[in-house]
Amino acid sequence: MKTLTKSEMQVMNILWDMQRGNCVADILKHYPEPKPAYTTVATFLKILEQKGFVEHRKGTGKLLIYSPLMTRERYSRQVVDDVKNTFFGGKLSSLVSFFASQEQLSQEEIEEIKQIINNLEP
């Protein structure tokens, strides 16, 4: 699986949040200040297209409209699966144990996690 850089992830998050195809100018409107240059965003979109994360279609004139090819949920799942398989031998219990031991969980968070697990049981 190809991974996203921080800057590529920022572009993808904007596209996912917009929920429709958009041109570079529309994407730029959703950037926080200081906004990158138009050409910078266009370059990120070209890279994202080469990596298979977005596609483009022709708009009016020379305008290109970009749309994500993958949902945020699917990408998140792939990243978590990669971490689980690379660092925890593919075992979810090892991944959960690691994060539970590294985080300073409040009693409320522990109860919330227990409730989530209990709701999953058949």
PDB file of C-alpha atoms in Angstrom:
ATOM      1  CA  MET A   1       0.000   0.000   0.000  1.00  0.00           C
ATOM      2  CA  LYS A   2       1.191   3.473  -0.777  1.00  0.00           C
ATOM      3  CA  THR A   3       1.105   5.879   2.138  1.00  0.00           C
ATOM      4  CA  LEU A   4       0.403   9.580   2.209  1.00  0.00           C
ATOM      5  CA  THR A   5       2.778  12.287   3.338  1.00  0.00           C
ATOM      6  CA  LYS A   6       1.473  14.909   5.776  1.00  0.00           C
ATOM      7  CA  SER A   7       0.908  17.382   2.928  1.00  0.00           C
ATOM      8  CA  GLU A   8      -0.816  14.791   0.742  1.00  0.00           C
ATOM      9  CA  MET A   9      -3.004  13.820   3.682  1.00  0.00           C
ATOM     10  CA  GLN A  10      -4.023  17.453   4.086  1.00  0.00           C
ATOM     11  CA  VAL A  11      -5.210  17.562   0.459  1.00  0.00           C
ATOM     12  CA  MET A  12      -7.046  14.246   0.853  1.00  0.00           C
ATOM     13  CA  ASN A  13      -8.764  15.420   4.039  1.00  0.00           C
ATOM     14  CA  ILE A  14     -10.025  18.497   2.197  1.00  0.00           C
ATOM     15  CA  LEU A  15     -11.299  16.359  -0.692  1.00  0.00           C
ATOM     16  CA  TRP A  16     -12.966  13.893   1.694  1.00  0.00           C
ATOM     17  CA  ASP A  17     -14.602  16.719   3.644  1.00  0.00           C
ATOM     18  CA  MET A  18     -15.892  18.390   0.481  1.00  0.00           C
ATOM     19  CA  GLN A  19     -17.594  15.138  -0.646  1.00  0.00           C
ATOM     20  CA  ARG A  20     -17.558  15.998  -4.340  1.00  0.00           C
ATOM     21  CA  GLY A  21     -15.079  16.670  -7.091  1.00  0.00           C
ATOM     22  CA  ASN A  22     -13.272  20.003  -6.899  1.00  0.00           C
ATOM     23  CA  CYS A  23     -10.759  22.075  -8.791  1.00  0.00           C
ATOM     24  CA  VAL A  24      -7.487  23.347  -7.325  1.00  0.00           C
ATOM     25  CA  ALA A  25      -8.964  26.790  -6.578  1.00  0.00           C
ATOM     26  CA  ASP A  26     -11.853  25.257  -4.585  1.00  0.00           C
ATOM     27  CA  ILE A  27      -9.455  23.057  -2.639  1.00  0.00           C
ATOM     28  CA  LEU A  28      -7.275  26.084  -1.846  1.00  0.00           C
ATOM     29  CA  LYS A  29     -10.286  27.876  -0.309  1.00  0.00           C
ATOM     30  CA  HIS A  30     -10.429  25.170   2.371  1.00  0.00           C
ATOM     31  CA  TYR A  31      -6.777  25.465   3.400  1.00  0.00           C
ATOM     32  CA  PRO A  32      -5.948  27.289   6.610  1.00  0.00           C
ATOM     33  CA  GLU A  33      -3.663  30.312   6.480  1.00  0.00           C
ATOM     34  CA  PRO A  34      -0.972  30.519   5.312  1.00  0.00           C
ATOM     35  CA  LYS A  35      -2.318  28.914   2.145  1.00  0.00           C
ATOM     36  CA  PRO A  36       0.132  27.123  -0.156  1.00  0.00           C
ATOM     37  CA  ALA A  37       0.655  28.277  -3.722  1.00  0.00           C
ATOM     38  CA  TYR A  38      -1.811  27.135  -6.375  1.00  0.00           C
ATOM     39  CA  THR A  39       0.990  25.238  -8.127  1.00  0.00           C
ATOM     40  CA  THR A  40       1.896  23.433  -4.893  1.00  0.00           C
ATOM     41  CA  VAL A  41      -1.624  22.058  -4.496  1.00  0.00           C
ATOM     42  CA  ALA A  42      -1.698  21.153  -8.202  1.00  0.00           C
ATOM     43  CA  THR A  43       1.557  19.216  -7.740  1.00  0.00           C
ATOM     44  CA  PHE A  44       0.179  17.351  -4.713  1.00  0.00           C
ATOM     45  CA  LEU A  45      -2.904  16.397  -6.738  1.00  0.00           C
ATOM     46  CA  LYS A  46      -0.726  15.123  -9.576  1.00  0.00           C
ATOM     47  CA  ILE A  47       1.253  12.988  -7.101  1.00  0.00           C
ATOM     48  CA  LEU A  48      -1.960  11.735  -5.483  1.00  0.00           C
ATOM     49  CA  GLU A  49      -3.238  10.753  -8.916  1.00  0.00           C
ATOM     50  CA  GLN A  50      -0.004   8.879  -9.685  1.00  0.00           C
ATOM     51  CA  LYS A  51      -0.346   7.047  -6.351  1.00  0.00           C
ATOM     52  CA  GLY A  52      -3.934   6.075  -7.192  1.00  0.00           C
ATOM     53  CA  PHE A  53      -5.693   8.161  -4.535  1.00  0.00           C
ATOM     54  CA  VAL A  54      -7.482  10.643  -6.808  1.00  0.00           C
ATOM     55  CA  GLU A  55      -8.698  10.902 -10.378  1.00  0.00           C
ATOM     56  CA  HIS A  56      -9.481  13.902 -12.499  1.00  0.00           C
ATOM     57  CA  ARG A  57     -11.988  14.731 -15.175  1.00  0.00           C
ATOM     58  CA  LYS A  58     -12.163  17.678 -17.521  1.00  0.00           C
ATOM     59  CA  GLY A  59     -14.243  20.600 -16.365  1.00  0.00           C
ATOM     60  CA  THR A  60     -14.987  23.766 -18.289  1.00  0.00           C
ATOM     61  CA  GLY A  61     -12.099  24.843 -20.520  1.00  0.00           C
ATOM     62  CA  LYS A  62      -8.789  23.692 -19.078  1.00  0.00           C
ATOM     63  CA  LEU A  63     -10.236  23.184 -15.585  1.00  0.00           C
ATOM     64  CA  LEU A  64      -9.553  19.798 -13.977  1.00  0.00           C
ATOM     65  CA  ILE A  65     -11.927  18.412 -11.362  1.00  0.00           C
ATOM     66  CA  TYR A  66     -10.368  16.061  -8.795  1.00  0.00           C
ATOM     67  CA  SER A  67     -12.197  13.363  -6.846  1.00  0.00           C
ATOM     68  CA  PRO A  68     -10.929  10.831  -4.298  1.00  0.00           C
ATOM     69  CA  LEU A  69     -10.797   7.197  -5.402  1.00  0.00           C
ATOM     70  CA  MET A  70     -10.655   5.910  -1.844  1.00  0.00           C
ATOM     71  CA  THR A  71     -12.723   6.761   1.225  1.00  0.00           C
ATOM     72  CA  ARG A  72     -11.131   8.076   4.393  1.00  0.00           C
ATOM     73  CA  GLU A  73     -12.376   4.948   6.186  1.00  0.00           C
ATOM     74  CA  ARG A  74     -10.749   2.597   3.678  1.00  0.00           C
ATOM     75  CA  TYR A  75      -7.420   4.428   3.862  1.00  0.00           C
ATOM     76  CA  SER A  76      -7.552   4.513   7.679  1.00  0.00           C
ATOM     77  CA  ARG A  77      -8.252   0.786   7.742  1.00  0.00           C
ATOM     78  CA  GLN A  78      -5.293   0.079   5.445  1.00  0.00           C
ATOM     79  CA  VAL A  79      -2.937   2.182   7.586  1.00  0.00           C
ATOM     80  CA  VAL A  80      -4.056   0.506  10.823  1.00  0.00           C
ATOM     81  CA  ASP A  81      -3.784  -2.949   9.230  1.00  0.00           C
ATOM     82  CA  ASP A  82      -0.266  -2.109   8.035  1.00  0.00           C
ATOM     83  CA  VAL A  83       0.781  -0.975  11.532  1.00  0.00           C
ATOM     84  CA  LYS A  84      -0.826  -4.046  13.088  1.00  0.00           C
ATOM     85  CA  ASN A  85       0.900  -6.420  10.675  1.00  0.00           C
ATOM     86  CA  THR A  86       4.284  -4.645  10.689  1.00  0.00           C
ATOM     87  CA  PHE A  87       4.698  -4.008  14.414  1.00  0.00           C
ATOM     88  CA  PHE A  88       2.330  -6.391  16.186  1.00  0.00           C
ATOM     89  CA  GLY A  89       2.525  -9.634  14.235  1.00  0.00           C
ATOM     90  CA  GLY A  90      -0.967  -9.113  12.865  1.00  0.00           C
ATOM     91  CA  LYS A  91      -2.507  -9.416  16.339  1.00  0.00           C
ATOM     92  CA  LEU A  92      -5.118  -6.852  17.256  1.00  0.00           C
ATOM     93  CA  SER A  93      -4.759  -7.733  20.931  1.00  0.00           C
ATOM     94  CA  SER A  94      -1.067  -6.777  20.820  1.00  0.00           C
ATOM     95  CA  LEU A  95      -1.882  -3.473  19.126  1.00  0.00           C
ATOM     96  CA  VAL A  96      -4.591  -2.640  21.679  1.00  0.00           C
ATOM     97  CA  SER A  97      -2.365  -3.701  24.581  1.00  0.00           C
ATOM     98  CA  PHE A  98       0.437  -1.454  23.323  1.00  0.00           C
ATOM     99  CA  PHE A  99      -1.758   1.619  23.032  1.00  0.00           C
ATOM    100  CA  ALA A 100      -3.542   0.938  26.318  1.00  0.00           C
ATOM    101  CA  SER A 101      -0.210   0.699  28.142  1.00  0.00           C
ATOM    102  CA  GLN A 102       1.237   3.811  26.437  1.00  0.00           C
ATOM    103  CA  GLU A 103      -1.747   6.088  27.002  1.00  0.00           C
ATOM    104  CA  GLN A 104      -2.798   7.591  30.288  1.00  0.00           C
ATOM    105  CA  LEU A 105      -6.401   6.391  30.113  1.00  0.00           C
ATOM    106  CA  SER A 106      -8.941   7.862  32.485  1.00  0.00           C
ATOM    107  CA  GLN A 107     -11.417   5.573  34.212  1.00  0.00           C
ATOM    108  CA  GLU A 108     -14.101   7.076  31.969  1.00  0.00           C
ATOM    109  CA  GLU A 109     -12.135   6.137  28.836  1.00  0.00           C
ATOM    110  CA  ILE A 110     -11.584   2.610  30.139  1.00  0.00           C
ATOM    111  CA  GLU A 111     -15.306   2.215  30.768  1.00  0.00           C
ATOM    112  CA  GLU A 112     -16.069   3.573  27.303  1.00  0.00           C
ATOM    113  CA  ILE A 113     -13.684   1.046  25.710  1.00  0.00           C
ATOM    114  CA  LYS A 114     -15.236  -1.778  27.735  1.00  0.00           C
ATOM    115  CA  GLN A 115     -18.696  -0.707  26.564  1.00  0.00           C
ATOM    116  CA  ILE A 116     -17.555  -0.701  22.928  1.00  0.00           C
ATOM    117  CA  ILE A 117     -16.164  -4.229  23.329  1.00  0.00           C
ATOM    118  CA  ASN A 118     -19.285  -5.455  25.126  1.00  0.00           C
ATOM    119  CA  ASN A 119     -21.469  -4.112  22.319  1.00  0.00           C
ATOM    120  CA  LEU A 120     -19.429  -6.127  19.791  1.00  0.00           C
ATOM    121  CA  GLU A 121     -19.954  -9.458  21.508  1.00  0.00           C
ATOM    122  CA  PRO A 122     -22.625 -11.724  19.904  1.00  0.00           C
TER     123      PRO A 122
END
